[in-house]
Amino acid sequence: QSALTQPASVSGSPGQSITISCTATSSNVGGYNSVSWYQQHPGKAPKLMIYDVSNRPSGVSDRFSGTKSGNTASLTISGLQAEDEADYYCSSYTSRRTWFGGGTKLTV
Amino acid sequence: QVHLEESGGGGVQPGRSLRLSCVASGFTFSNYGMHWVRQAPGKGLEWVAVIWYDGSSQFYADSVQGRFTISRDNSKNILYLQMNSLRAEDTAVYYCARPHFDHSSSAADYWGQGTLVTVSS
């Protein structure tokens, strides 16, 4: 069982908004603000979408946003587009290790 | 621009060894810690190991501790992963990844294309 729990799948229609949750099952999982989110299309390397809970790397659409409350982080994608269909992974880190959630398949 | 390119993957029998390399370019390699992350076929991401920017510390996932060794050559801009006593469950695409912030082990904003390791008799 992963230390970060995500739903296996979510779905939405074009233009809608969806939210993917990520719950830490242990208090030892990463620093408080160390949550990040990755997008992965089939056969491709992961792409960083959100780091440190709510920050977007340069070039990532502002349709992607991140929040955190208690031990649960969330990724919200607004204005869903067909190209958003992918697997999404949450992650948390310390200086000594990194954890990934099990991944969520988004169907648009 | 930042570029990471892995190599060294392939087919290997259980119990044997393999060394992966990751050549980095487009940034000051010696300023960044580096990760190895793997993904078994049809499965999720699994963090494998991290090495600090100066090579002074290395940390491993429990699943590879004692079998894998991460190292780097900052003079050549190359990251390595020495994998010994390979098992079928080590079969995966292995990615090298660079953290977003220098001198840290933060979220990775640059990834290589991955190299496939298949462990089978």
mmCIF file of N, CA and C in Angstrom, chain B:
data_model
loop_
_atom_site.group_PDB
_atom_site.id
_atom_site.type_symbol
_atom_site.label_atom_id
_atom_site.label_comp_id
_atom_site.label_asym_id
_atom_site.label_seq_id
_atom_site.Cartn_x
_atom_site.Cartn_y
_atom_site.Cartn_z
ATOM 1 N N GLN B 1 19.290 23.995 -23.656
ATOM 2 C CA GLN B 1 18.204 23.589 -22.795
ATOM 3 C C GLN B 1 18.604 22.319 -22.053
ATOM 4 N N VAL B 2 17.881 22.075 -20.960
ATOM 5 C CA VAL B 2 18.173 20.914 -20.135
ATOM 6 C C VAL B 2 17.852 19.637 -20.897
ATOM 7 N N HIS B 3 18.786 18.701 -20.840
ATOM 8 C CA HIS B 3 18.576 17.409 -21.489
ATOM 9 C C HIS B 3 19.186 16.315 -20.628
ATOM 10 N N LEU B 4 18.414 15.239 -20.454
ATOM 11 C CA LEU B 4 18.867 14.059 -19.734
ATOM 12 C C LEU B 4 18.663 12.858 -20.636
ATOM 13 N N GLU B 5 19.680 12.046 -20.767
ATOM 14 C CA GLU B 5 19.574 10.877 -21.635
ATOM 15 C C GLU B 5 20.131 9.651 -20.942
ATOM 16 N N GLU B 6 19.233 8.704 -20.687
ATOM 17 C CA GLU B 6 19.626 7.447 -20.060
ATOM 18 C C GLU B 6 20.095 6.439 -21.092
ATOM 19 N N SER B 7 20.925 5.525 -20.631
ATOM 20 C CA SER B 7 21.362 4.404 -21.463
ATOM 21 C C SER B 7 21.777 3.257 -20.551
ATOM 22 N N GLY B 8 21.995 2.103 -21.154
ATOM 23 C CA GLY B 8 22.478 0.955 -20.400
ATOM 24 C C GLY B 8 21.441 -0.103 -20.099
ATOM 25 N N GLY B 9 20.179 0.184 -20.437
ATOM 26 C CA GLY B 9 19.140 -0.804 -20.193
ATOM 27 C C GLY B 9 19.255 -1.985 -21.136
ATOM 28 N N GLY B 10 18.455 -3.018 -20.856
ATOM 29 C CA GLY B 10 18.445 -4.194 -21.709
ATOM 30 C C GLY B 10 17.940 -5.393 -20.939
ATOM 31 N N GLY B 11 18.098 -6.552 -21.560
ATOM 32 C CA GLY B 11 17.670 -7.791 -20.922
ATOM 33 C C GLY B 11 18.801 -8.408 -20.119
ATOM 34 N N VAL B 12 18.463 -8.924 -18.943
ATOM 35 C CA VAL B 12 19.472 -9.530 -18.073
ATOM 36 C C VAL B 12 18.823 -10.640 -17.268
ATOM 37 N N GLN B 13 19.594 -11.644 -16.924
ATOM 38 C CA GLN B 13 19.072 -12.764 -16.133
ATOM 39 C C GLN B 13 19.016 -12.395 -14.650
ATOM 40 N N PRO B 14 18.115 -13.015 -13.927
ATOM 41 C CA PRO B 14 18.059 -12.777 -12.473
ATOM 42 C C PRO B 14 19.403 -13.067 -11.820
ATOM 43 N N GLY B 15 19.757 -12.214 -10.857
ATOM 44 C CA GLY B 15 21.010 -12.369 -10.147
ATOM 45 C C GLY B 15 22.187 -11.653 -10.778
ATOM 46 N N ARG B 16 22.023 -11.223 -12.022
ATOM 47 C CA ARG B 16 23.114 -10.537 -12.702
ATOM 48 C C ARG B 16 23.085 -9.044 -12.414
ATOM 49 N N SER B 17 24.040 -8.322 -13.018
ATOM 50 C CA SER B 17 24.189 -6.885 -12.758
ATOM 51 C C SER B 17 24.030 -6.083 -14.039
ATOM 52 N N LEU B 18 23.750 -4.807 -13.844
ATOM 53 C CA LEU B 18 23.613 -3.880 -14.966
ATOM 54 C C LEU B 18 23.940 -2.486 -14.442
ATOM 55 N N ARG B 19 24.556 -1.655 -15.280
ATOM 56 C CA ARG B 19 24.816 -0.284 -14.889
ATOM 57 C C ARG B 19 24.141 0.674 -15.861
ATOM 58 N N LEU B 20 23.314 1.531 -15.326
ATOM 59 C CA LEU B 20 22.661 2.560 -16.122
ATOM 60 C C LEU B 20 23.447 3.863 -16.023
ATOM 61 N N SER B 21 23.403 4.621 -17.106
ATOM 62 C CA SER B 21 24.025 5.941 -17.134
ATOM 63 C C SER B 21 22.989 6.974 -17.540
ATOM 64 N N CYS B 22 23.212 8.198 -17.103
ATOM 65 C CA CYS B 22 22.355 9.324 -17.471
ATOM 66 C C CYS B 22 23.273 10.511 -17.746
ATOM 67 N N VAL B 23 23.362 10.894 -19.010
ATOM 68 C CA VAL B 23 24.189 12.030 -19.389
ATOM 69 C C VAL B 23 23.352 13.297 -19.328
ATOM 70 N N ALA B 24 23.852 14.290 -18.611
ATOM 71 C CA ALA B 24 23.123 15.544 -18.421
ATOM 72 C C ALA B 24 23.779 16.670 -19.199
ATOM 73 N N SER B 25 22.963 17.572 -19.701
ATOM 74 C CA SER B 25 23.481 18.743 -20.401
ATOM 75 C C SER B 25 22.503 19.896 -20.264
ATOM 76 N N GLY B 26 23.013 21.116 -20.495
ATOM 77 C CA GLY B 26 22.154 22.291 -20.482
ATOM 78 C C GLY B 26 21.970 22.943 -19.132
ATOM 79 N N PHE B 27 22.659 22.444 -18.118
ATOM 80 C CA PHE B 27 22.588 23.060 -16.790
ATOM 81 C C PHE B 27 23.862 22.698 -16.022
ATOM 82 N N THR B 28 24.074 23.359 -14.905
ATOM 83 C CA THR B 28 25.261 23.088 -14.088
ATOM 84 C C THR B 28 24.997 21.851 -13.241
ATOM 85 N N PHE B 29 25.386 20.708 -13.781
ATOM 86 C CA PHE B 29 25.084 19.401 -13.190
ATOM 87 C C PHE B 29 25.519 19.335 -11.730
ATOM 88 N N SER B 30 26.677 19.891 -11.421
ATOM 89 C CA SER B 30 27.234 19.772 -10.077
ATOM 90 C C SER B 30 26.467 20.571 -9.031
ATOM 91 N N ASN B 31 25.482 21.340 -9.452
ATOM 92 C CA ASN B 31 24.661 22.107 -8.514
ATOM 93 C C ASN B 31 23.375 21.396 -8.121
ATOM 94 N N TYR B 32 23.093 20.253 -8.737
ATOM 95 C CA TYR B 32 21.801 19.598 -8.544
ATOM 96 C C TYR B 32 21.935 18.181 -8.014
ATOM 97 N N GLY B 33 21.132 17.874 -6.990
ATOM 98 C CA GLY B 33 20.927 16.486 -6.655
ATOM 99 C C GLY B 33 20.243 15.809 -7.821
ATOM 100 N N MET B 34 20.280 14.494 -7.863
ATOM 101 C CA MET B 34 19.653 13.771 -8.968
ATOM 102 C C MET B 34 18.949 12.524 -8.441
ATOM 103 N N HIS B 35 17.828 12.199 -9.104
ATOM 104 C CA HIS B 35 17.032 11.029 -8.731
ATOM 105 C C HIS B 35 17.077 9.961 -9.812
ATOM 106 N N TRP B 36 16.867 8.719 -9.395
ATOM 107 C CA TRP B 36 16.422 7.648 -10.284
ATOM 108 C C TRP B 36 15.016 7.259 -9.847
ATOM 109 N N VAL B 37 14.136 7.145 -10.833
ATOM 110 C CA VAL B 37 12.742 6.740 -10.609
ATOM 111 C C VAL B 37 12.429 5.643 -11.618
ATOM 112 N N ARG B 38 11.683 4.635 -11.228
ATOM 113 C CA ARG B 38 11.358 3.561 -12.159
ATOM 114 C C ARG B 38 9.863 3.351 -12.258
ATOM 115 N N GLN B 39 9.473 2.651 -13.319
ATOM 116 C CA GLN B 39 8.064 2.361 -13.570
ATOM 117 C C GLN B 39 7.953 0.996 -14.206
ATOM 118 N N ALA B 40 7.425 0.048 -13.449
ATOM 119 C CA ALA B 40 7.202 -1.288 -13.980
ATOM 120 C C ALA B 40 6.106 -1.234 -15.042
ATOM 121 N N PRO B 41 6.111 -2.161 -15.976
ATOM 122 C CA PRO B 41 5.113 -2.152 -17.059
ATOM 123 C C PRO B 41 3.687 -2.093 -16.531
ATOM 124 N N GLY B 42 2.944 -1.088 -16.934
ATOM 125 C CA GLY B 42 1.560 -0.944 -16.532
ATOM 126 C C GLY B 42 1.341 -0.501 -15.098
ATOM 127 N N LYS B 43 2.414 -0.139 -14.417
ATOM 128 C CA LYS B 43 2.328 0.244 -13.008
ATOM 129 C C LYS B 43 2.667 1.712 -12.803
ATOM 130 N N GLY B 44 2.637 2.153 -11.535
ATOM 131 C CA GLY B 44 2.905 3.543 -11.223
ATOM 132 C C GLY B 44 4.390 3.831 -11.038
ATOM 133 N N LEU B 45 4.656 5.077 -10.697
ATOM 134 C CA LEU B 45 6.028 5.508 -10.485
ATOM 135 C C LEU B 45 6.533 5.036 -9.125
ATOM 136 N N GLU B 46 7.804 4.650 -9.099
ATOM 137 C CA GLU B 46 8.438 4.245 -7.851
ATOM 138 C C GLU B 46 9.789 4.941 -7.749
ATOM 139 N N TRP B 47 9.966 5.723 -6.719
ATOM 140 C CA TRP B 47 11.252 6.358 -6.478
ATOM 141 C C TRP B 47 12.278 5.295 -6.113
ATOM 142 N N VAL B 48 13.500 5.413 -6.658
ATOM 143 C CA VAL B 48 14.544 4.420 -6.448
ATOM 144 C C VAL B 48 15.666 4.951 -5.554
ATOM 145 N N ALA B 49 16.206 6.124 -5.921
ATOM 146 C CA ALA B 49 17.373 6.614 -5.196
ATOM 147 C C ALA B 49 17.586 8.088 -5.494
ATOM 148 N N VAL B 50 18.321 8.740 -4.599
ATOM 149 C CA VAL B 50 18.722 10.135 -4.792
ATOM 150 C C VAL B 50 20.170 10.283 -4.370
ATOM 151 N N ILE B 51 20.881 11.162 -5.041
ATOM 152 C CA ILE B 51 22.248 11.503 -4.667
ATOM 153 C C ILE B 51 22.339 13.015 -4.581
ATOM 154 N N TRP B 52 22.986 13.499 -3.565
ATOM 155 C CA TRP B 52 23.100 14.936 -3.405
ATOM 156 C C TRP B 52 24.017 15.537 -4.464
ATOM 157 N N TYR B 53 23.944 16.836 -4.619
ATOM 158 C CA TYR B 53 24.618 17.525 -5.706
ATOM 159 C C TYR B 53 26.124 17.249 -5.744
ATOM 160 N N ASP B 54 26.720 17.084 -4.573
ATOM 161 C CA ASP B 54 28.169 16.882 -4.510
ATOM 162 C C ASP B 54 28.536 15.413 -4.318
ATOM 163 N N GLY B 55 27.534 14.549 -4.357
ATOM 164 C CA GLY B 55 27.793 13.122 -4.190
ATOM 165 C C GLY B 55 28.050 12.694 -2.756
ATOM 166 N N SER B 56 27.894 13.602 -1.817
ATOM 167 C CA SER B 56 28.276 13.309 -0.435
ATOM 168 C C SER B 56 27.300 12.369 0.271
ATOM 169 N N SER B 57 26.077 12.307 -0.209
ATOM 170 C CA SER B 57 25.074 11.431 0.397
ATOM 171 C C SER B 57 24.218 10.774 -0.673
ATOM 172 N N GLN B 58 23.815 9.525 -0.366
ATOM 173 C CA GLN B 58 22.941 8.778 -1.247
ATOM 174 C C GLN B 58 21.877 8.099 -0.378
ATOM 175 N N PHE B 59 20.670 8.035 -0.895
ATOM 176 C CA PHE B 59 19.575 7.402 -0.168
ATOM 177 C C PHE B 59 18.773 6.541 -1.134
ATOM 178 N N TYR B 60 18.212 5.447 -0.604
ATOM 179 C CA TYR B 60 17.587 4.433 -1.446
ATOM 180 C C TYR B 60 16.211 4.037 -0.927
ATOM 181 N N ALA B 61 15.390 3.581 -1.859
ATOM 182 C CA ALA B 61 14.141 2.927 -1.480
ATOM 183 C C ALA B 61 14.475 1.600 -0.813
ATOM 184 N N ASP B 62 13.605 1.173 0.082
ATOM 185 C CA ASP B 62 13.834 -0.094 0.784
ATOM 186 C C ASP B 62 13.962 -1.259 -0.190
ATOM 187 N N SER B 63 13.253 -1.188 -1.308
ATOM 188 C CA SER B 63 13.214 -2.301 -2.264
ATOM 189 C C SER B 63 14.542 -2.528 -2.972
ATOM 190 N N VAL B 64 15.428 -1.527 -2.953
ATOM 191 C CA VAL B 64 16.707 -1.671 -3.662
ATOM 192 C C VAL B 64 17.904 -1.498 -2.739
ATOM 193 N N GLN B 65 17.651 -1.116 -1.494
ATOM 194 C CA GLN B 65 18.730 -0.898 -0.532
ATOM 195 C C GLN B 65 19.632 -2.125 -0.454
ATOM 196 N N GLY B 66 20.936 -1.890 -0.561
ATOM 197 C CA GLY B 66 21.901 -2.972 -0.475
ATOM 198 C C GLY B 66 22.183 -3.665 -1.794
ATOM 199 N N ARG B 67 21.372 -3.400 -2.831
ATOM 200 C CA ARG B 67 21.581 -4.018 -4.154
ATOM 201 C C ARG B 67 21.962 -2.982 -5.206
ATOM 202 N N PHE B 68 21.418 -1.789 -5.079
ATOM 203 C CA PHE B 68 21.665 -0.724 -6.062
ATOM 204 C C PHE B 68 22.572 0.336 -5.446
ATOM 205 N N THR B 69 23.379 0.967 -6.315
ATOM 206 C CA THR B 69 24.242 2.060 -5.885
ATOM 207 C C THR B 69 24.128 3.217 -6.868
ATOM 208 N N ILE B 70 23.779 4.375 -6.356
ATOM 209 C CA ILE B 70 23.725 5.586 -7.179
ATOM 210 C C ILE B 70 25.038 6.331 -7.009
ATOM 211 N N SER B 71 25.562 6.856 -8.110
ATOM 212 C CA SER B 71 26.807 7.617 -8.046
ATOM 213 C C SER B 71 26.790 8.651 -9.172
ATOM 214 N N ARG B 72 27.761 9.516 -9.155
ATOM 215 C CA ARG B 72 27.827 10.558 -10.176
ATOM 216 C C ARG B 72 29.266 10.954 -10.421
ATOM 217 N N ASP B 73 29.496 11.458 -11.630
ATOM 218 C CA ASP B 73 30.787 12.021 -12.008
ATOM 219 C C ASP B 73 30.522 13.454 -12.455
ATOM 220 N N ASN B 74 30.760 14.388 -11.576
ATOM 221 C CA ASN B 74 30.452 15.787 -11.891
ATOM 222 C C ASN B 74 31.400 16.373 -12.936
ATOM 223 N N SER B 75 32.538 15.742 -13.136
ATOM 224 C CA SER B 75 33.466 16.223 -14.172
ATOM 225 C C SER B 75 32.981 15.840 -15.568
ATOM 226 N N LYS B 76 32.152 14.796 -15.630
ATOM 227 C CA LYS B 76 31.640 14.314 -16.922
ATOM 228 C C LYS B 76 30.139 14.541 -17.082
ATOM 229 N N ASN B 77 29.501 15.097 -16.063
ATOM 230 C CA ASN B 77 28.054 15.322 -16.092
ATOM 231 C C ASN B 77 27.271 14.027 -16.304
ATOM 232 N N ILE B 78 27.654 12.992 -15.581
ATOM 233 C CA ILE B 78 27.007 11.693 -15.732
ATOM 234 C C ILE B 78 26.543 11.173 -14.370
ATOM 235 N N LEU B 79 25.322 10.670 -14.370
ATOM 236 C CA LEU B 79 24.723 9.995 -13.215
ATOM 237 C C LEU B 79 24.700 8.502 -13.519
ATOM 238 N N TYR B 80 24.942 7.692 -12.494
ATOM 239 C CA TYR B 80 24.951 6.238 -12.680
ATOM 240 C C TYR B 80 23.988 5.559 -11.709
ATOM 241 N N LEU B 81 23.588 4.357 -12.110
ATOM 242 C CA LEU B 81 22.877 3.463 -11.201
ATOM 243 C C LEU B 81 23.425 2.066 -11.433
ATOM 244 N N GLN B 82 24.197 1.584 -10.472
ATOM 245 C CA GLN B 82 24.723 0.219 -10.512
ATOM 246 C C GLN B 82 23.687 -0.693 -9.868
ATOM 247 N N MET B 83 23.216 -1.650 -10.629
ATOM 248 C CA MET B 83 22.178 -2.543 -10.139
ATOM 249 C C MET B 83 22.722 -3.959 -10.060
ATOM 250 N N ASN B 84 22.816 -4.496 -8.859
ATOM 251 C CA ASN B 84 23.315 -5.842 -8.641
ATOM 252 C C ASN B 84 22.194 -6.759 -8.148
ATOM 253 N N SER B 85 22.442 -8.054 -8.227
ATOM 254 C CA SER B 85 21.470 -9.050 -7.742
ATOM 255 C C SER B 85 20.070 -8.744 -8.243
ATOM 256 N N LEU B 86 19.964 -8.549 -9.544
ATOM 257 C CA LEU B 86 18.684 -8.137 -10.117
ATOM 258 C C LEU B 86 17.628 -9.222 -9.982
ATOM 259 N N ARG B 87 16.405 -8.773 -9.806
ATOM 260 C CA ARG B 87 15.249 -9.644 -9.629
ATOM 261 C C ARG B 87 14.210 -9.337 -10.702
ATOM 262 N N ALA B 88 13.310 -10.260 -10.892
ATOM 263 C CA ALA B 88 12.262 -10.050 -11.888
ATOM 264 C C ALA B 88 11.472 -8.775 -11.582
ATOM 265 N N GLU B 89 11.280 -8.497 -10.311
ATOM 266 C CA GLU B 89 10.489 -7.319 -9.932
ATOM 267 C C GLU B 89 11.218 -5.995 -10.158
ATOM 268 N N ASP B 90 12.481 -6.058 -10.581
ATOM 269 C CA ASP B 90 13.206 -4.842 -10.953
ATOM 270 C C ASP B 90 12.931 -4.453 -12.409
ATOM 271 N N THR B 91 12.211 -5.294 -13.131
ATOM 272 C CA THR B 91 11.861 -4.982 -14.510
ATOM 273 C C THR B 91 11.037 -3.698 -14.561
ATOM 274 N N ALA B 92 11.554 -2.714 -15.298
ATOM 275 C CA ALA B 92 10.898 -1.412 -15.327
ATOM 276 C C ALA B 92 11.606 -0.494 -16.317
ATOM 277 N N VAL B 93 10.951 0.596 -16.639
ATOM 278 C CA VAL B 93 11.623 1.726 -17.292
ATOM 279 C C VAL B 93 12.248 2.559 -16.186
ATOM 280 N N TYR B 94 13.519 2.859 -16.336
ATOM 281 C CA TYR B 94 14.247 3.645 -15.347
ATOM 282 C C TYR B 94 14.481 5.047 -15.901
ATOM 283 N N TYR B 95 14.055 6.032 -15.115
ATOM 284 C CA TYR B 95 14.230 7.427 -15.486
ATOM 285 C C TYR B 95 15.230 8.100 -14.549
ATOM 286 N N CYS B 96 16.086 8.954 -15.117
ATOM 287 C CA CYS B 96 16.811 9.888 -14.267
ATOM 288 C C CYS B 96 16.031 11.202 -14.290
ATOM 289 N N ALA B 97 16.099 11.935 -13.188
ATOM 290 C CA ALA B 97 15.297 13.148 -13.067
ATOM 291 C C ALA B 97 16.039 14.186 -12.243
ATOM 292 N N ARG B 98 15.895 15.447 -12.665
ATOM 293 C CA ARG B 98 16.563 16.550 -11.990
ATOM 294 C C ARG B 98 15.575 17.339 -11.145
ATOM 295 N N PRO B 99 15.914 17.617 -9.896
ATOM 296 C CA PRO B 99 15.020 18.421 -9.064
ATOM 297 C C PRO B 99 14.843 19.833 -9.601
ATOM 298 N N HIS B 100 13.716 20.429 -9.231
ATOM 299 C CA HIS B 100 13.393 21.774 -9.683
ATOM 300 C C HIS B 100 14.371 22.799 -9.112
ATOM 301 N N PHE B 101 14.746 22.580 -7.835
ATOM 302 C CA PHE B 101 15.640 23.526 -7.165
ATOM 303 C C PHE B 101 17.032 22.926 -7.034
ATOM 304 N N ASP B 102 18.043 23.752 -7.211
ATOM 305 C CA ASP B 102 19.394 23.256 -7.015
ATOM 306 C C ASP B 102 19.675 23.021 -5.538
ATOM 307 N N HIS B 103 20.681 22.232 -5.285
ATOM 308 C CA HIS B 103 21.114 21.900 -3.923
ATOM 309 C C HIS B 103 19.961 21.358 -3.079
ATOM 310 N N SER B 104 19.064 20.624 -3.714
ATOM 311 C CA SER B 104 17.927 20.073 -2.981
ATOM 312 C C SER B 104 17.504 18.747 -3.585
ATOM 313 N N SER B 105 16.563 18.107 -2.925
ATOM 314 C CA SER B 105 15.976 16.853 -3.430
ATOM 315 C C SER B 105 14.521 17.081 -3.797
ATOM 316 N N SER B 106 14.204 18.244 -4.279
ATOM 317 C CA SER B 106 12.817 18.657 -4.509
ATOM 318 C C SER B 106 12.190 17.935 -5.708
ATOM 319 N N ALA B 107 10.937 18.285 -5.986
ATOM 320 C CA ALA B 107 10.216 17.705 -7.110
ATOM 321 C C ALA B 107 11.028 17.860 -8.393
ATOM 322 N N ALA B 108 10.905 16.869 -9.268
ATOM 323 C CA ALA B 108 11.732 16.821 -10.476
ATOM 324 C C ALA B 108 11.037 17.475 -11.659
ATOM 325 N N ASP B 109 11.693 18.481 -12.238
ATOM 326 C CA ASP B 109 11.078 19.171 -13.363
ATOM 327 C C ASP B 109 11.655 18.767 -14.712
ATOM 328 N N TYR B 110 12.735 18.002 -14.712
ATOM 329 C CA TYR B 110 13.270 17.484 -15.959
ATOM 330 C C TYR B 110 13.526 15.987 -15.813
ATOM 331 N N TRP B 111 13.073 15.253 -16.817
ATOM 332 C CA TRP B 111 13.184 13.807 -16.834
ATOM 333 C C TRP B 111 13.816 13.361 -18.151
ATOM 334 N N GLY B 112 14.544 12.257 -18.086
ATOM 335 C CA GLY B 112 15.005 11.646 -19.323
ATOM 336 C C GLY B 112 13.879 10.880 -19.988
ATOM 337 N N GLN B 113 14.178 10.254 -21.097
ATOM 338 C CA GLN B 113 13.156 9.496 -21.824
ATOM 339 C C GLN B 113 12.982 8.095 -21.264
ATOM 340 N N GLY B 114 13.917 7.673 -20.406
ATOM 341 C CA GLY B 114 13.825 6.376 -19.769
ATOM 342 C C GLY B 114 14.563 5.286 -20.531
ATOM 343 N N THR B 115 15.023 4.288 -19.798
ATOM 344 C CA THR B 115 15.663 3.113 -20.391
ATOM 345 C C THR B 115 15.058 1.873 -19.758
ATOM 346 N N LEU B 116 14.703 0.905 -20.598
ATOM 347 C CA LEU B 116 13.990 -0.282 -20.131
ATOM 348 C C LEU B 116 14.960 -1.358 -19.672
ATOM 349 N N VAL B 117 14.731 -1.838 -18.472
ATOM 350 C CA VAL B 117 15.478 -2.967 -17.923
ATOM 351 C C VAL B 117 14.516 -4.140 -17.780
ATOM 352 N N THR B 118 14.866 -5.263 -18.375
ATOM 353 C CA THR B 118 14.038 -6.462 -18.307
ATOM 354 C C THR B 118 14.848 -7.573 -17.656
ATOM 355 N N VAL B 119 14.365 -8.059 -16.534
ATOM 356 C CA VAL B 119 15.050 -9.123 -15.801
ATOM 357 C C VAL B 119 14.243 -10.403 -15.974
ATOM 358 N N SER B 120 14.838 -11.345 -16.701
ATOM 359 C CA SER B 120 14.117 -12.572 -17.009
ATOM 360 C C SER B 120 15.101 -13.673 -17.353
ATOM 361 N N SER B 121 14.729 -14.883 -17.014
ATOM 362 C CA SER B 121 15.569 -16.022 -17.349
ATOM 363 C C SER B 121 15.223 -16.576 -18.730
#
